mmCIF file of C-alpha atoms and ligand atoms in Angstrom:
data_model
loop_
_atom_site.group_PDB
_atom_site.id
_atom_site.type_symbol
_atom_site.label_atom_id
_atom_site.label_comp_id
_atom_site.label_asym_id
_atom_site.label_seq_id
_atom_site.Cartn_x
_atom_site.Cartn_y
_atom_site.Cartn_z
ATOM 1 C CA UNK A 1 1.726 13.260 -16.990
ATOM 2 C CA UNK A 2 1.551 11.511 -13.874
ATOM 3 C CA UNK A 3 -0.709 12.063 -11.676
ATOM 4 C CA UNK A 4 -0.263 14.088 -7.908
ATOM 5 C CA UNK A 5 -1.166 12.702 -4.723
ATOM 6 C CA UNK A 6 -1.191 13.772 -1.205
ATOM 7 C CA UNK A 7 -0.849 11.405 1.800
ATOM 8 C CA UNK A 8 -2.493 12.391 4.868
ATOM 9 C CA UNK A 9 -1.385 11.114 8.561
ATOM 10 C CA UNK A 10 -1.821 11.597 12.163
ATOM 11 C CA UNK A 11 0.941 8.981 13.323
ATOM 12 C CA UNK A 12 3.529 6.860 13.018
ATOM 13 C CA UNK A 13 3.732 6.877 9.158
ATOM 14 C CA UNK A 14 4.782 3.374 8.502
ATOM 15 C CA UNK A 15 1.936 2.707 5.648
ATOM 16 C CA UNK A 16 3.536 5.992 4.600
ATOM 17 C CA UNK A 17 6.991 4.708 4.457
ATOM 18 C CA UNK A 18 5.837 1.929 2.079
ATOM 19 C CA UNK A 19 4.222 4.525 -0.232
ATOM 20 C CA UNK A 20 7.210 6.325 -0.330
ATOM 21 C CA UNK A 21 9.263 3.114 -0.903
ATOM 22 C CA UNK A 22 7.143 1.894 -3.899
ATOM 23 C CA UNK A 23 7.188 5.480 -5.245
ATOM 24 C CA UNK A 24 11.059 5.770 -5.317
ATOM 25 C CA UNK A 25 10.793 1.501 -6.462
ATOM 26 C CA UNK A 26 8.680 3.477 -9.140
ATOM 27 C CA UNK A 27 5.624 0.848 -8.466
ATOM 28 C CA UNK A 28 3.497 3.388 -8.170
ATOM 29 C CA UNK A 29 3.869 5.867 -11.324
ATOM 30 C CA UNK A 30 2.583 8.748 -8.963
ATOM 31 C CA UNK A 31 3.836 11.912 -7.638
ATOM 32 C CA UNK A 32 3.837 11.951 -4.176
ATOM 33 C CA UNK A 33 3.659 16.020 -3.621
ATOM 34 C CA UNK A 34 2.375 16.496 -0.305
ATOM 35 C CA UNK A 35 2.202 14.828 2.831
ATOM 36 C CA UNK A 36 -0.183 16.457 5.438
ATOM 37 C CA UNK A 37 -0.729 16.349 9.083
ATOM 38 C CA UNK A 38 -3.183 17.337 11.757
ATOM 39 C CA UNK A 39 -0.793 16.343 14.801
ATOM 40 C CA UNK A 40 2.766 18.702 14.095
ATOM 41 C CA UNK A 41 4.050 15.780 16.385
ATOM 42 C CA UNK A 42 3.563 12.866 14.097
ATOM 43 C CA UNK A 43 6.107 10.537 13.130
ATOM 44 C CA UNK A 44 5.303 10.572 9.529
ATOM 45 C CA UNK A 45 5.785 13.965 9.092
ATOM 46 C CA UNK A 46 9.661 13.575 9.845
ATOM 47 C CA UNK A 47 9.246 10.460 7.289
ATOM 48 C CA UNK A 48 8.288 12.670 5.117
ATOM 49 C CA UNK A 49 10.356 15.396 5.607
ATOM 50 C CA UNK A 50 13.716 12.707 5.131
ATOM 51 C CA UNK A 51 12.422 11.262 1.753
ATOM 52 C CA UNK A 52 12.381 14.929 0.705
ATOM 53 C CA UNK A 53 8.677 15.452 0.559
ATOM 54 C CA UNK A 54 6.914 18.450 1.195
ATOM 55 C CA UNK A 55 4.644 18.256 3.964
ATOM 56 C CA UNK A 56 2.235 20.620 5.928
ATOM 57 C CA UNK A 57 0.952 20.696 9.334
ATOM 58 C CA UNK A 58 -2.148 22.577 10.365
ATOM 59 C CA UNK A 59 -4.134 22.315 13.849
ATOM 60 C CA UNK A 60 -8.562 22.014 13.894
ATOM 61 C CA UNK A 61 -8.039 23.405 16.948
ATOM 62 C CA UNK A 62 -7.018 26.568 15.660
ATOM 63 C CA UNK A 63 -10.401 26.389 13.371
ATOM 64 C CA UNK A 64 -14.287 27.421 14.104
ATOM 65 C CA UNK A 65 -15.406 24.367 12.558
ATOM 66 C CA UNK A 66 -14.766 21.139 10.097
ATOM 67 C CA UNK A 67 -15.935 23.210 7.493
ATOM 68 C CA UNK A 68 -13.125 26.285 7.793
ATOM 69 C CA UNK A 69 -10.226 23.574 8.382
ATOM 70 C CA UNK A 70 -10.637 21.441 5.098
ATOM 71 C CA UNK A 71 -11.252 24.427 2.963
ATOM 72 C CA UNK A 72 -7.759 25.906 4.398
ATOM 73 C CA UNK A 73 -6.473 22.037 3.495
ATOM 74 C CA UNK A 74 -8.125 22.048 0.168
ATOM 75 C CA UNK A 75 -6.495 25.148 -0.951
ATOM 76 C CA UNK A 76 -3.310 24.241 -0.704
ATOM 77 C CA UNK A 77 -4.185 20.978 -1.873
ATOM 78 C CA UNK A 78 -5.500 22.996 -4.914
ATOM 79 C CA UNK A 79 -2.375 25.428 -5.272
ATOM 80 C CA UNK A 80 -0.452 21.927 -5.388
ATOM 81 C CA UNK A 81 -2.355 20.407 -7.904
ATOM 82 C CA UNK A 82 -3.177 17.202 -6.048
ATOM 83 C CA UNK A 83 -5.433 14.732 -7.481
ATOM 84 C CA UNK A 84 -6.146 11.860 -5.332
ATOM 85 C CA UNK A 85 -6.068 11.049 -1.433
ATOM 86 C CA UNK A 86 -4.265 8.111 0.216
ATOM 87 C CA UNK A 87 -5.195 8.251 4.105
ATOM 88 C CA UNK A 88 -2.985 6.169 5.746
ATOM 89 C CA UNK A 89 -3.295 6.375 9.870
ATOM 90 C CA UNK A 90 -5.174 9.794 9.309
ATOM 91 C CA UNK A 91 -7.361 9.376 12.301
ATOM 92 C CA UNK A 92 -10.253 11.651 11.457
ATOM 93 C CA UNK A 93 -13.791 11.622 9.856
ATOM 94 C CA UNK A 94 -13.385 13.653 6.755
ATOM 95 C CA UNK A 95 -15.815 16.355 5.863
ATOM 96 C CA UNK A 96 -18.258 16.932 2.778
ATOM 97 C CA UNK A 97 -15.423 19.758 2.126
ATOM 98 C CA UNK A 98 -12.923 17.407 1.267
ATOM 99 C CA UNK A 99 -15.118 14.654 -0.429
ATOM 100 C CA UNK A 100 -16.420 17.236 -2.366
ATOM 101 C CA UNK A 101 -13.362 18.075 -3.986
ATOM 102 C CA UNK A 102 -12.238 14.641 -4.204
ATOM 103 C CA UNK A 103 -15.177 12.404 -5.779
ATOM 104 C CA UNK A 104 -14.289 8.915 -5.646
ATOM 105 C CA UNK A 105 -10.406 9.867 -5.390
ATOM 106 C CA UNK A 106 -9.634 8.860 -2.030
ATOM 107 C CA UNK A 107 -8.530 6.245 -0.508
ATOM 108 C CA UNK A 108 -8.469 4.619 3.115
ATOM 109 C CA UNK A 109 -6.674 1.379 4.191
ATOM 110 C CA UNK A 110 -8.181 -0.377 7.709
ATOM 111 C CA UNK A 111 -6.720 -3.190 9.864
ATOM 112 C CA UNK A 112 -9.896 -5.790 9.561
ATOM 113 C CA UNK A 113 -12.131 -7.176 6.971
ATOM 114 C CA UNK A 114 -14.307 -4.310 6.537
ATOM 115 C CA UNK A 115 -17.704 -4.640 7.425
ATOM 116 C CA UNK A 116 -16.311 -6.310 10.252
ATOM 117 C CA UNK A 117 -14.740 -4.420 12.959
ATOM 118 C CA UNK A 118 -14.801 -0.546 12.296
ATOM 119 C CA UNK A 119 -13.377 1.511 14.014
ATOM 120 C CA UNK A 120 -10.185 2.427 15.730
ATOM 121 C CA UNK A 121 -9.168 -0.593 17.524
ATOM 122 C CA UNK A 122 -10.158 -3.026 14.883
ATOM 123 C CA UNK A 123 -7.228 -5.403 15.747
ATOM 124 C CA UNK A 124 -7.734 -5.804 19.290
ATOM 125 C CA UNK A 125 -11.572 -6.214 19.001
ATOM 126 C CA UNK A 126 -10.434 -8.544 16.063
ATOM 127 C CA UNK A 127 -8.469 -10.322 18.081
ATOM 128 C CA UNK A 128 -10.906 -10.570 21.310
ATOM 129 C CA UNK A 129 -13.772 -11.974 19.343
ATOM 130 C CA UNK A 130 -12.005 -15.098 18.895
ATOM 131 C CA UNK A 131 -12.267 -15.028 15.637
ATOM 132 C CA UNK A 132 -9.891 -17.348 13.287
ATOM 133 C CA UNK A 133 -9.508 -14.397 10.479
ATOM 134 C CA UNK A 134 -9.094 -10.885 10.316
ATOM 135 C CA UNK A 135 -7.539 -8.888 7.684
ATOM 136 C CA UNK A 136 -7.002 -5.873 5.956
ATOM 137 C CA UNK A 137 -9.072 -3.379 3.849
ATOM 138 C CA UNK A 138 -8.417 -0.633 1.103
ATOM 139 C CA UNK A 139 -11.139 1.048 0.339
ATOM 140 C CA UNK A 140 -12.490 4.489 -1.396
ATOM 141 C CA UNK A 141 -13.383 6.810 1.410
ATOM 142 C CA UNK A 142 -17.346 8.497 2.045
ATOM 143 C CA UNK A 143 -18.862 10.286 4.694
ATOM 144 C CA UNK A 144 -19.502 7.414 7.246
ATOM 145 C CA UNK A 145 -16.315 6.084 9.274
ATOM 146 C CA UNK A 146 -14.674 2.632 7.447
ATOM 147 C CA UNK A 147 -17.638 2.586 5.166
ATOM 148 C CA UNK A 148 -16.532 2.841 1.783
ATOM 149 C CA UNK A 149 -16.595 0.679 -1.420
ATOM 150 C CA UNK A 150 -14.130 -1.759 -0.927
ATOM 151 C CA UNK A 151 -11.140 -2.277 -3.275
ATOM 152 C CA UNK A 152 -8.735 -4.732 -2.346
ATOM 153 C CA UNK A 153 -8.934 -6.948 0.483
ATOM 154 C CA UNK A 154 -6.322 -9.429 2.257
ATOM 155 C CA UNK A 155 -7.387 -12.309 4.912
ATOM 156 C CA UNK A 156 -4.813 -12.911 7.995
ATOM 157 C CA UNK A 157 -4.949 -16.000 9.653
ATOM 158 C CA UNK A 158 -5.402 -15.708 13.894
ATOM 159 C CA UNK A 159 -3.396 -18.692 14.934
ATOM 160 C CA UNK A 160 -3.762 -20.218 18.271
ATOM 161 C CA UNK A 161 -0.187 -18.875 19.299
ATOM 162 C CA UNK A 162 -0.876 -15.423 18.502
ATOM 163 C CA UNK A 163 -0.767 -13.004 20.795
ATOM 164 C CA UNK A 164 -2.587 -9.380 19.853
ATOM 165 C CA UNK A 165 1.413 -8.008 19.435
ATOM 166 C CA UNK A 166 2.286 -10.598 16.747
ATOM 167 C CA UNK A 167 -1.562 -10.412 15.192
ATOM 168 C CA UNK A 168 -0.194 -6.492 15.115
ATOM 169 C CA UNK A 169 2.834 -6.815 13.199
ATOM 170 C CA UNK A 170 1.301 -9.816 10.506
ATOM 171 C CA UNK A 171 -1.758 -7.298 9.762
ATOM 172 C CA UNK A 172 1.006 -4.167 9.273
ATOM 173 C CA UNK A 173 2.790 -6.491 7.280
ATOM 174 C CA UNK A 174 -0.067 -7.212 5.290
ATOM 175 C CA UNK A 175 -0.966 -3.322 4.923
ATOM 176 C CA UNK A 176 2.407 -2.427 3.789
ATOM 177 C CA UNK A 177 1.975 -4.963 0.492
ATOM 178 C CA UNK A 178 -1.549 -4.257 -0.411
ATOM 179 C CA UNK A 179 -1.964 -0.413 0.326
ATOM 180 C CA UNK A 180 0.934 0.391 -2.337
ATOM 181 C CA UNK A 181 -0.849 -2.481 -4.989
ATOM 182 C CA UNK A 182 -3.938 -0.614 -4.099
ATOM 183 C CA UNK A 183 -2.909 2.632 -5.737
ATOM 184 C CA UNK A 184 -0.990 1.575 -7.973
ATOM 185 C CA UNK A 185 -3.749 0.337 -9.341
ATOM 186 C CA UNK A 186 -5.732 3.655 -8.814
ATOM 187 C CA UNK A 187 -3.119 5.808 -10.418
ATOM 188 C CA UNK A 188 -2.956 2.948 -13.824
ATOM 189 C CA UNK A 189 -6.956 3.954 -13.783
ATOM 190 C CA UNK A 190 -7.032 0.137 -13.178
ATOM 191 C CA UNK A 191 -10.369 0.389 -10.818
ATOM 192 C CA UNK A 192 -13.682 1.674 -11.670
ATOM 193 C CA UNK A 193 -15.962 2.278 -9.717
ATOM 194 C CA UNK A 194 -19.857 2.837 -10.223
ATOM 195 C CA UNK A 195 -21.935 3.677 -6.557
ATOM 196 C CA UNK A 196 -20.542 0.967 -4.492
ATOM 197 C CA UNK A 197 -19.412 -1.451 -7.057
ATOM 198 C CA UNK A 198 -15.661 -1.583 -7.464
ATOM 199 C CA UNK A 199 -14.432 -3.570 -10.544
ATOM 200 C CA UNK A 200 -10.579 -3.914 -10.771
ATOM 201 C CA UNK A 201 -8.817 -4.649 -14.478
ATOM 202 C CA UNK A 202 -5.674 -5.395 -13.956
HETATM 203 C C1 GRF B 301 -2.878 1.303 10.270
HETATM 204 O O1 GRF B 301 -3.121 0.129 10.979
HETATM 205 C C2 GRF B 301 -4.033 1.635 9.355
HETATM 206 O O2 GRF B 301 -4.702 0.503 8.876
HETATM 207 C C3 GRF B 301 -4.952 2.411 10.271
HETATM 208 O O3 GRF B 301 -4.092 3.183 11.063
HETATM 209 C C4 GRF B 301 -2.826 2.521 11.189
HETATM 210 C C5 GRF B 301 -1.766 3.511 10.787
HETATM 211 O O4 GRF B 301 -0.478 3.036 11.008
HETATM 212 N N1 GRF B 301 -5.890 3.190 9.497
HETATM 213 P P1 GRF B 301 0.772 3.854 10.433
HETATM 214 O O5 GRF B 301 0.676 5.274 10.978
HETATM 215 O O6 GRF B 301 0.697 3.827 8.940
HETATM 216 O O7 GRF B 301 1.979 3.142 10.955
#
């Protein structure tokens, strides 16, 4: 059977659309179930909500702690019967609730060539270093922010003509290729993964 996955998001959704394309392309053999969001504002929800997805909204502000708000996401993620994680734009640290319940079966994607450049703004700082590559990151998610054992990884060329709006658009570009490869691969059980060694067989 194939397997369930939820994507979570905070904003605009557009790593989310290409999920959603490959699904329906059927490149990823995956059920997309569940899309969730902590913002009730965020574009990819009404992605979401137009491909026919089911998606949920619900507010840490309206929780005591990090604790009480991913055990109210993990049960419905539960009652769903998700098995993996795709963050994509989710834009906060998750808990040892979550990670708990999802060993190894989550996944983040990141705008640079992780180690380099963590963070939020990892294009801009990318691009104000000077330096003559960045890239683009999937990796499996832990407790420390962009820290995870890397899966796939794509260089990006800074030419001398670039501004930081076109370095934007080549590194989405690049994300929207390599984050729907990425689980692809995950959901063919294609990558194995022992501590922080990630082997892929495809
Ligand atoms: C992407 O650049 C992703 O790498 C980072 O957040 C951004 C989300 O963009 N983690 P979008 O919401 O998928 O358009």
């Amino acid at each position: 059977m194939a397997k369930k996955f939820a994507v979570f998001a905070s904003g605009n959704g557009s790593n989310l659309q290409a999920i959603i394309d490959a699904v329906k392309a059927g490149t990823i053999k995956a059920d997309l179930a569940l899309v969730f969001s902590d913002r009730a504002q965020a574009y990819a929800l009404e992605r979401a909500r137009r491909a026919g997805i089911e998606v949920f909204h619900l507010d840490p502000k309206t929780f005591p702690d990090k604790s009480s708000f991913e055990k109210a996401i993990g049960k419905v993620l539960k009652e769903k019967g998700i098995d993996f994680l795709v963050l994509a734009g989710y834009m906060r640290l998750l808990g040892e609730t979550l990670l708990n319940a999802y060993p190894d079966k989550i996944l983040n994607i990141h705008p640079a060539l992780l180690p380099l450049f963590k963070g939020m703004t990892a294009i801009k700082d990318a691009y104000e270093s000077k330096v003559k590559t960045t890239g683009v990151t999937v990796h499996f998610v832990d407790e420390k922010t962009d820290n995870g054992p890397i899966i796939l990884q794509e260089s990006v060329a800074i030419g001398a003509s670039d501004t930081l709006e076109t370095l934007e658009v080549k590194i989405h570009g690049v994300e929207h290729t390599i984050y729907p490869r990425a689980i692809a691969l995950f959901t063919e059980d294609k990558i194995k993964i022992t501590g922080r060694k990630v082997e892929i067989n495809a």
